[in-house]
PDB file of C-alpha atoms in Angstrom:
ATOM      1  CA  ASN A   1       4.540 -97.155 -50.242  1.00 52.00           C
ATOM      2  CA  ALA A   2       6.599-100.120 -48.918  1.00 70.00           C
ATOM      3  CA  GLY A   3       5.498-101.851 -45.837  1.00 91.00           C
ATOM      4  CA  VAL A   4       7.350-102.973 -42.996  1.00 95.00           C
ATOM      5  CA  MET A   5      10.644-104.530 -44.391  1.00 96.00           C
ATOM      6  CA  GLN A   6      12.554-107.150 -42.431  1.00 97.00           C
ATOM      7  CA  ASN A   7      15.677-108.779 -43.310  1.00 96.00           C
ATOM      8  CA  PRO A   8      17.020-111.404 -43.526  1.00 97.00           C
ATOM      9  CA  ARG A   9      13.846-113.564 -44.388  1.00 96.00           C
ATOM     10  CA  HIS A  10      15.799-116.641 -43.364  1.00 97.00           C
ATOM     11  CA  LEU A  11      18.737-116.683 -41.026  1.00 97.00           C
ATOM     12  CA  VAL A  12      20.767-119.807 -39.986  1.00 98.00           C
ATOM     13  CA  ARG A  13      23.270-119.664 -36.996  1.00 97.00           C
ATOM     14  CA  ARG A  14      25.501-122.189 -35.144  1.00 97.00           C
ATOM     15  CA  ARG A  15      25.134-122.319 -31.101  1.00 97.00           C
ATOM     16  CA  GLY A  16      27.149-119.639 -29.778  1.00 97.00           C
ATOM     17  CA  GLN A  17      27.032-117.277 -32.741  1.00 97.00           C
ATOM     18  CA  GLU A  18      25.298-113.940 -32.812  1.00 98.00           C
ATOM     19  CA  ALA A  19      21.962-113.255 -34.626  1.00 98.00           C
ATOM     20  CA  ARG A  20      21.221-109.636 -35.910  1.00 98.00           C
ATOM     21  CA  LEU A  21      17.641-109.244 -37.255  1.00 98.00           C
ATOM     22  CA  ARG A  22      16.663-105.611 -39.175  1.00 98.00           C
ATOM     23  CA  CYS A  23      13.512-104.220 -39.282  1.00 97.00           C
ATOM     24  CA  SER A  24      12.613-100.734 -41.114  1.00 96.00           C
ATOM     25  CA  PRO A  25       9.185 -99.509 -40.337  1.00 94.00           C
ATOM     26  CA  MET A  26       6.903 -98.026 -42.861  1.00 91.00           C
ATOM     27  CA  LYS A  27       7.453 -94.887 -44.032  1.00 88.00           C
ATOM     28  CA  GLY A  28       6.318 -92.326 -41.545  1.00 84.00           C
ATOM     29  CA  HIS A  29       6.167 -94.722 -38.743  1.00 87.00           C
ATOM     30  CA  SER A  30       8.275 -93.840 -35.527  1.00 87.00           C
ATOM     31  CA  HIS A  31       7.219 -96.786 -33.265  1.00 90.00           C
ATOM     32  CA  VAL A  32       8.460-100.342 -33.701  1.00 94.00           C
ATOM     33  CA  TYR A  33       7.551-103.512 -31.923  1.00 95.00           C
ATOM     34  CA  TRP A  34       9.107-106.857 -31.960  1.00 97.00           C
ATOM     35  CA  TYR A  35       7.259-110.332 -31.406  1.00 97.00           C
ATOM     36  CA  ARG A  36       8.562-113.947 -31.429  1.00 97.00           C
ATOM     37  CA  GLN A  37       6.666-116.783 -32.392  1.00 95.00           C
ATOM     38  CA  LEU A  38       7.822-120.100 -31.335  1.00 92.00           C
ATOM     39  CA  PRO A  39       6.874-123.308 -33.105  1.00 86.00           C
ATOM     40  CA  GLU A  40       3.384-124.275 -32.389  1.00 82.00           C
ATOM     41  CA  GLU A  41       2.892-121.069 -30.172  1.00 87.00           C
ATOM     42  CA  GLY A  42       1.133-117.591 -30.559  1.00 88.00           C
ATOM     43  CA  LEU A  43       2.979-114.611 -31.183  1.00 93.00           C
ATOM     44  CA  LYS A  44       4.645-113.120 -27.829  1.00 94.00           C
ATOM     45  CA  PHE A  45       5.528-109.489 -27.359  1.00 94.00           C
ATOM     46  CA  MET A  46       9.461-108.691 -26.861  1.00 96.00           C
ATOM     47  CA  VAL A  47      10.006-104.952 -26.723  1.00 96.00           C
ATOM     48  CA  TYR A  48       8.752-101.479 -28.128  1.00 94.00           C
ATOM     49  CA  LEU A  49      11.061 -98.626 -29.267  1.00 94.00           C
ATOM     50  CA  GLN A  50      10.719 -95.480 -30.645  1.00 92.00           C
ATOM     51  CA  LYS A  51      13.504 -93.687 -32.189  1.00 89.00           C
ATOM     52  CA  GLU A  52      16.618 -93.969 -29.882  1.00 89.00           C
ATOM     53  CA  ASN A  53      14.337 -95.167 -26.913  1.00 93.00           C
ATOM     54  CA  ILE A  54      13.311 -98.366 -25.455  1.00 94.00           C
ATOM     55  CA  ILE A  55       9.742 -97.911 -24.091  1.00 92.00           C
ATOM     56  CA  ASP A  56       8.911-101.365 -22.955  1.00 92.00           C
ATOM     57  CA  GLU A  57      11.159-104.268 -22.868  1.00 94.00           C
ATOM     58  CA  SER A  58       9.126-106.357 -20.494  1.00 92.00           C
ATOM     59  CA  GLY A  59       8.962-109.109 -22.921  1.00 93.00           C
ATOM     60  CA  MET A  60      12.882-109.642 -23.670  1.00 95.00           C
ATOM     61  CA  PRO A  61      14.704-112.439 -22.112  1.00 94.00           C
ATOM     62  CA  LYS A  62      16.918-110.976 -19.270  1.00 89.00           C
ATOM     63  CA  GLU A  63      20.070-112.071 -21.173  1.00 95.00           C
ATOM     64  CA  ARG A  64      21.552-112.429 -24.701  1.00 97.00           C
ATOM     65  CA  PHE A  65      18.895-110.351 -26.165  1.00 98.00           C
ATOM     66  CA  SER A  66      18.928-106.543 -26.819  1.00 97.00           C
ATOM     67  CA  ALA A  67      17.525-104.255 -29.279  1.00 97.00           C
ATOM     68  CA  GLU A  68      17.970-100.675 -30.647  1.00 96.00           C
ATOM     69  CA  PHE A  69      16.072 -98.226 -33.104  1.00 95.00           C
ATOM     70  CA  PRO A  70      18.963 -95.561 -33.954  1.00 93.00           C
ATOM     71  CA  LYS A  71      18.114 -92.032 -35.253  1.00 89.00           C
ATOM     72  CA  GLU A  72      19.206 -93.312 -38.722  1.00 90.00           C
ATOM     73  CA  GLY A  73      18.758 -96.888 -39.985  1.00 92.00           C
ATOM     74  CA  PRO A  74      16.625 -99.818 -39.140  1.00 95.00           C
ATOM     75  CA  SER A  75      15.612-101.237 -35.673  1.00 97.00           C
ATOM     76  CA  ILE A  76      18.028-104.047 -34.940  1.00 98.00           C
ATOM     77  CA  LEU A  77      17.294-107.207 -32.445  1.00 98.00           C
ATOM     78  CA  ARG A  78      20.411-108.877 -31.376  1.00 98.00           C
ATOM     79  CA  ILE A  79      20.892-112.286 -29.968  1.00 98.00           C
ATOM     80  CA  GLN A  80      24.077-113.039 -28.730  1.00 97.00           C
ATOM     81  CA  GLN A  81      25.402-116.682 -27.998  1.00 97.00           C
ATOM     82  CA  VAL A  82      22.163-118.220 -29.708  1.00 97.00           C
ATOM     83  CA  VAL A  83      20.866-121.450 -28.407  1.00 97.00           C
ATOM     84  CA  ARG A  84      18.272-124.106 -30.007  1.00 95.00           C
ATOM     85  CA  GLY A  85      15.510-122.589 -28.030  1.00 95.00           C
ATOM     86  CA  ASP A  86      16.064-119.250 -30.125  1.00 97.00           C
ATOM     87  CA  SER A  87      14.810-120.901 -33.121  1.00 96.00           C
ATOM     88  CA  ALA A  88      11.598-118.970 -34.218  1.00 96.00           C
ATOM     89  CA  ALA A  89       9.779-116.441 -36.307  1.00 97.00           C
ATOM     90  CA  TYR A  90      10.636-113.085 -35.247  1.00 98.00           C
ATOM     91  CA  PHE A  91       8.186-110.457 -36.294  1.00 97.00           C
ATOM     92  CA  CYS A  92       8.448-106.503 -36.268  1.00 97.00           C
ATOM     93  CA  ALA A  93       5.546-104.274 -36.654  1.00 94.00           C
ATOM     94  CA  SER A  94       5.236-100.479 -36.649  1.00 92.00           C
ATOM     95  CA  SER A  95       2.659 -97.761 -36.181  1.00 87.00           C
ATOM     96  CA  PRO A  96       2.780 -93.953 -36.800  1.00 82.00           C
ATOM     97  CA  VAL A  97       1.751 -92.932 -33.513  1.00 73.00           C
ATOM     98  CA  GLN A  98       1.014 -95.071 -30.420  1.00 64.00           C
ATOM     99  CA  ALA A  99      -0.988 -98.235 -31.794  1.00 60.00           C
ATOM    100  CA  SER A 100      -4.583 -98.216 -31.426  1.00 63.00           C
ATOM    101  CA  SER A 101      -8.002 -99.220 -32.673  1.00 60.00           C
ATOM    102  CA  ASN A 102      -7.578 -96.583 -35.450  1.00 64.00           C
ATOM    103  CA  GLN A 103      -3.758 -96.772 -35.784  1.00 68.00           C
ATOM    104  CA  PRO A 104      -3.220-100.544 -35.628  1.00 78.00           C
ATOM    105  CA  GLN A 105       0.409-102.088 -36.059  1.00 86.00           C
ATOM    106  CA  HIS A 106       1.427-103.570 -39.289  1.00 88.00           C
ATOM    107  CA  PHE A 107       3.809-106.454 -39.602  1.00 93.00           C
ATOM    108  CA  GLY A 108       6.703-107.369 -41.625  1.00 95.00           C
ATOM    109  CA  ASP A 109       7.295-110.799 -43.164  1.00 95.00           C
ATOM    110  CA  GLY A 110       9.348-111.673 -40.326  1.00 96.00           C
ATOM    111  CA  THR A 111      12.838-113.518 -39.971  1.00 97.00           C
ATOM    112  CA  ARG A 112      12.893-117.115 -39.447  1.00 97.00           C
ATOM    113  CA  LEU A 113      15.814-117.952 -37.377  1.00 97.00           C
ATOM    114  CA  SER A 114      17.116-121.640 -37.271  1.00 97.00           C
ATOM    115  CA  ILE A 115      19.673-122.655 -34.838  1.00 97.00           C
ATOM    116  CA  LEU A 116      21.958-125.633 -35.555  1.00 94.00           C
TER     117      LEU A 116
ATOM    118  CA  ARG B   1      -5.965-117.783 -16.945  1.00 68.00           C
ATOM    119  CA  LYS B   2      -4.489-117.007 -20.196  1.00 77.00           C
ATOM    120  CA  GLU B   3      -4.627-113.422 -21.438  1.00 90.00           C
ATOM    121  CA  VAL B   4      -6.350-114.120 -24.465  1.00 95.00           C
ATOM    122  CA  GLU B   5      -8.031-117.496 -25.068  1.00 94.00           C
ATOM    123  CA  GLN B   6      -9.378-118.882 -28.312  1.00 94.00           C
ATOM    124  CA  ASP B   7     -10.497-122.307 -29.417  1.00 88.00           C
ATOM    125  CA  PRO B   8      -7.841-123.726 -31.501  1.00 85.00           C
ATOM    126  CA  GLY B   9      -9.892-125.651 -33.695  1.00 86.00           C
ATOM    127  CA  PRO B  10      -9.509-126.731 -36.566  1.00 92.00           C
ATOM    128  CA  PHE B  11     -12.758-125.744 -38.048  1.00 94.00           C
ATOM    129  CA  ASN B  12     -13.206-127.818 -41.101  1.00 96.00           C
ATOM    130  CA  VAL B  13     -16.212-126.268 -43.216  1.00 97.00           C
ATOM    131  CA  PRO B  14     -17.724-126.418 -46.704  1.00 97.00           C
ATOM    132  CA  GLU B  15     -17.550-123.491 -49.120  1.00 97.00           C
ATOM    133  CA  GLY B  16     -20.431-121.292 -48.475  1.00 97.00           C
ATOM    134  CA  ALA B  17     -20.762-121.872 -44.710  1.00 97.00           C
ATOM    135  CA  THR B  18     -21.104-119.536 -41.791  1.00 97.00           C
ATOM    136  CA  VAL B  19     -18.420-119.902 -39.293  1.00 97.00           C
ATOM    137  CA  ALA B  20     -17.981-118.377 -35.878  1.00 96.00           C
ATOM    138  CA  PHE B  21     -14.947-117.896 -33.911  1.00 95.00           C
ATOM    139  CA  ASN B  22     -15.003-116.822 -30.172  1.00 94.00           C
ATOM    140  CA  CYS B  23     -12.217-115.364 -27.947  1.00 95.00           C
ATOM    141  CA  THR B  24     -12.062-114.185 -24.266  1.00 96.00           C
ATOM    142  CA  TYR B  25      -9.727-111.869 -22.608  1.00 95.00           C
ATOM    143  CA  SER B  26      -8.816-111.452 -19.056  1.00 94.00           C
ATOM    144  CA  ASN B  27      -7.902-107.830 -18.481  1.00 91.00           C
ATOM    145  CA  SER B  28     -10.869-105.967 -18.051  1.00 91.00           C
ATOM    146  CA  ALA B  29      -9.131-102.770 -18.745  1.00 89.00           C
ATOM    147  CA  SER B  30      -8.225-103.510 -22.373  1.00 90.00           C
ATOM    148  CA  GLN B  31      -8.890-100.794 -24.709  1.00 88.00           C
ATOM    149  CA  SER B  32      -8.319-101.959 -28.278  1.00 89.00           C
ATOM    150  CA  PHE B  33      -9.526-105.278 -30.019  1.00 93.00           C
ATOM    151  CA  PHE B  34      -8.395-106.969 -33.384  1.00 93.00           C
ATOM    152  CA  TRP B  35      -8.798-109.791 -35.555  1.00 96.00           C
ATOM    153  CA  TYR B  36      -5.626-110.647 -37.342  1.00 95.00           C
ATOM    154  CA  ARG B  37      -5.337-113.331 -40.278  1.00 96.00           C
ATOM    155  CA  GLN B  38      -2.098-115.554 -40.449  1.00 95.00           C
ATOM    156  CA  ASP B  39      -1.300-117.759 -43.421  1.00 94.00           C
ATOM    157  CA  CYS B  40       1.192-120.754 -42.737  1.00 88.00           C
ATOM    158  CA  ARG B  41       2.884-118.783 -40.193  1.00 78.00           C
ATOM    159  CA  LYS B  42       3.572-115.957 -42.409  1.00 90.00           C
ATOM    160  CA  GLU B  43       3.224-112.439 -41.084  1.00 93.00           C
ATOM    161  CA  PRO B  44      -0.066-111.421 -39.313  1.00 93.00           C
ATOM    162  CA  LYS B  45      -2.186-109.299 -41.501  1.00 93.00           C
ATOM    163  CA  LEU B  46      -4.959-107.121 -39.800  1.00 92.00           C
ATOM    164  CA  LEU B  47      -8.489-108.293 -40.904  1.00 94.00           C
ATOM    165  CA  MET B  48     -10.446-105.720 -38.811  1.00 93.00           C
ATOM    166  CA  SER B  49     -10.316-103.531 -35.634  1.00 91.00           C
ATOM    167  CA  VAL B  50     -13.177-104.599 -33.268  1.00 93.00           C
ATOM    168  CA  TYR B  51     -15.367-101.841 -31.909  1.00 88.00           C
ATOM    169  CA  SER B  52     -18.051-101.869 -29.119  1.00 87.00           C
ATOM    170  CA  SER B  53     -20.798-101.202 -31.244  1.00 86.00           C
ATOM    171  CA  GLY B  54     -19.952-104.414 -33.538  1.00 87.00           C
ATOM    172  CA  ASN B  55     -18.608-103.835 -36.970  1.00 92.00           C
ATOM    173  CA  GLU B  56     -18.872-105.303 -40.412  1.00 94.00           C
ATOM    174  CA  ASP B  57     -16.579-105.701 -43.523  1.00 93.00           C
ATOM    175  CA  GLY B  58     -18.211-107.566 -46.204  1.00 96.00           C
ATOM    176  CA  ARG B  59     -18.529-111.179 -45.195  1.00 97.00           C
ATOM    177  CA  PHE B  60     -17.120-110.642 -42.052  1.00 97.00           C
ATOM    178  CA  THR B  61     -18.576-109.282 -38.699  1.00 97.00           C
ATOM    179  CA  ALA B  62     -17.098-108.594 -35.552  1.00 96.00           C
ATOM    180  CA  GLN B  63     -18.457-108.408 -32.045  1.00 95.00           C
ATOM    181  CA  LEU B  64     -17.180-107.049 -28.681  1.00 95.00           C
ATOM    182  CA  ASN B  65     -18.928-107.570 -25.509  1.00 94.00           C
ATOM    183  CA  ARG B  66     -16.822-105.672 -22.683  1.00 93.00           C
ATOM    184  CA  ALA B  67     -19.014-106.941 -19.746  1.00 93.00           C
ATOM    185  CA  SER B  68     -18.234-110.515 -20.734  1.00 94.00           C
ATOM    186  CA  GLN B  69     -14.862-109.917 -22.065  1.00 95.00           C
ATOM    187  CA  TYR B  70     -15.779-111.932 -25.087  1.00 95.00           C
ATOM    188  CA  ILE B  71     -15.065-111.152 -28.528  1.00 96.00           C
ATOM    189  CA  SER B  72     -16.338-113.036 -31.965  1.00 96.00           C
ATOM    190  CA  LEU B  73     -15.879-113.023 -35.573  1.00 97.00           C
ATOM    191  CA  LEU B  74     -18.391-114.216 -38.043  1.00 97.00           C
ATOM    192  CA  ILE B  75     -17.543-115.206 -41.447  1.00 97.00           C
ATOM    193  CA  ARG B  76     -20.411-115.661 -43.705  1.00 98.00           C
ATOM    194  CA  ASP B  77     -20.209-117.528 -47.065  1.00 98.00           C
ATOM    195  CA  SER B  78     -16.852-118.829 -46.716  1.00 98.00           C
ATOM    196  CA  LYS B  79     -14.389-119.151 -49.432  1.00 97.00           C
ATOM    197  CA  LEU B  80     -11.617-121.253 -50.000  1.00 97.00           C
ATOM    198  CA  SER B  81      -9.126-118.342 -49.490  1.00 97.00           C
ATOM    199  CA  ASP B  82     -10.577-117.851 -46.203  1.00 97.00           C
ATOM    200  CA  SER B  83      -8.547-120.835 -45.032  1.00 97.00           C
ATOM    201  CA  ALA B  84      -6.020-119.618 -42.274  1.00 96.00           C
ATOM    202  CA  THR B  85      -5.550-119.197 -38.756  1.00 95.00           C
ATOM    203  CA  TYR B  86      -7.377-116.189 -37.276  1.00 96.00           C
ATOM    204  CA  LEU B  87      -5.598-114.488 -34.166  1.00 95.00           C
ATOM    205  CA  CYS B  88      -7.720-112.806 -31.388  1.00 96.00           C
ATOM    206  CA  VAL B  89      -5.626-109.731 -30.435  1.00 94.00           C
ATOM    207  CA  VAL B  90      -6.016-107.433 -27.473  1.00 93.00           C
ATOM    208  CA  ASN B  91      -4.225-104.136 -26.587  1.00 87.00           C
ATOM    209  CA  ALA B  92      -4.297-103.027 -22.887  1.00 81.00           C
ATOM    210  CA  LYS B  93      -3.946 -99.316 -23.812  1.00 76.00           C
ATOM    211  CA  ALA B  94      -2.527 -97.229 -26.803  1.00 70.00           C
ATOM    212  CA  GLY B  95       1.029 -97.609 -27.655  1.00 71.00           C
ATOM    213  CA  THR B  96       1.470-100.913 -25.420  1.00 79.00           C
ATOM    214  CA  ALA B  97       2.109-104.387 -26.674  1.00 85.00           C
ATOM    215  CA  LEU B  98      -0.491-106.553 -28.511  1.00 89.00           C
ATOM    216  CA  ILE B  99      -1.424-109.608 -26.638  1.00 92.00           C
ATOM    217  CA  PHE B 100      -2.337-112.596 -29.091  1.00 94.00           C
ATOM    218  CA  GLY B 101      -4.189-115.587 -28.783  1.00 94.00           C
ATOM    219  CA  LYS B 102      -2.666-118.840 -30.090  1.00 92.00           C
ATOM    220  CA  GLY B 103      -5.146-118.570 -32.909  1.00 94.00           C
ATOM    221  CA  THR B 104      -8.156-120.706 -34.349  1.00 95.00           C
ATOM    222  CA  THR B 105      -7.312-122.451 -37.653  1.00 94.00           C
ATOM    223  CA  LEU B 106     -10.088-122.624 -40.309  1.00 96.00           C
ATOM    224  CA  SER B 107     -10.109-124.823 -43.335  1.00 96.00           C
ATOM    225  CA  VAL B 108     -12.522-124.145 -45.988  1.00 97.00           C
ATOM    226  CA  SER B 109     -13.011-127.205 -48.416  1.00 96.00           C
ATOM    227  CA  SER B 110     -14.914-127.473 -51.899  1.00 93.00           C
TER     228      SER B 110
END
């Protein structure tokens, strides 16, 4: 039973390029959460999605960042025109239903994004 | 006031020691509480959910005090493999984002 799968594990981009991060939730999970961890910082929530719907994007920067979770395929976090400050570890988590104490979120290995 | 606050440590303890971590949260309406563990900035792994009645899993005991908005984690008989960063995590309500503390670093030495 595969866990949350994220790819790529490491991604290097030059300033101004686009970064696409993918997340396949655990089998049977339809809720996906994206978090970002800046160097020396804790994890910060970015966006919560269900299939074809964005439920909460209150943690997403207003510009350059977008996320989707299509009916088929993985969830995608897209960062346009990347800047050095986007360098971070991006983690995806999933849960089968609304996450709670009894149905906690499980995390993928993360994507380490480095901006040159 | 930060939403979830933890003592960053580091806590340096010998094998076999008992160590306690504390955490406070600001949102009194929070409903779910967790301790996660993170090794060398790898993915966070759920250690245990924390319930009002307190709960124990082997050498690990978690306590929740809703009145004081305080969560604790006690590790008994520390092992070298317990060395990691321990993240206090709070959920305002089911289905919403997890709010993470910055973590407390534990280093267990032989």
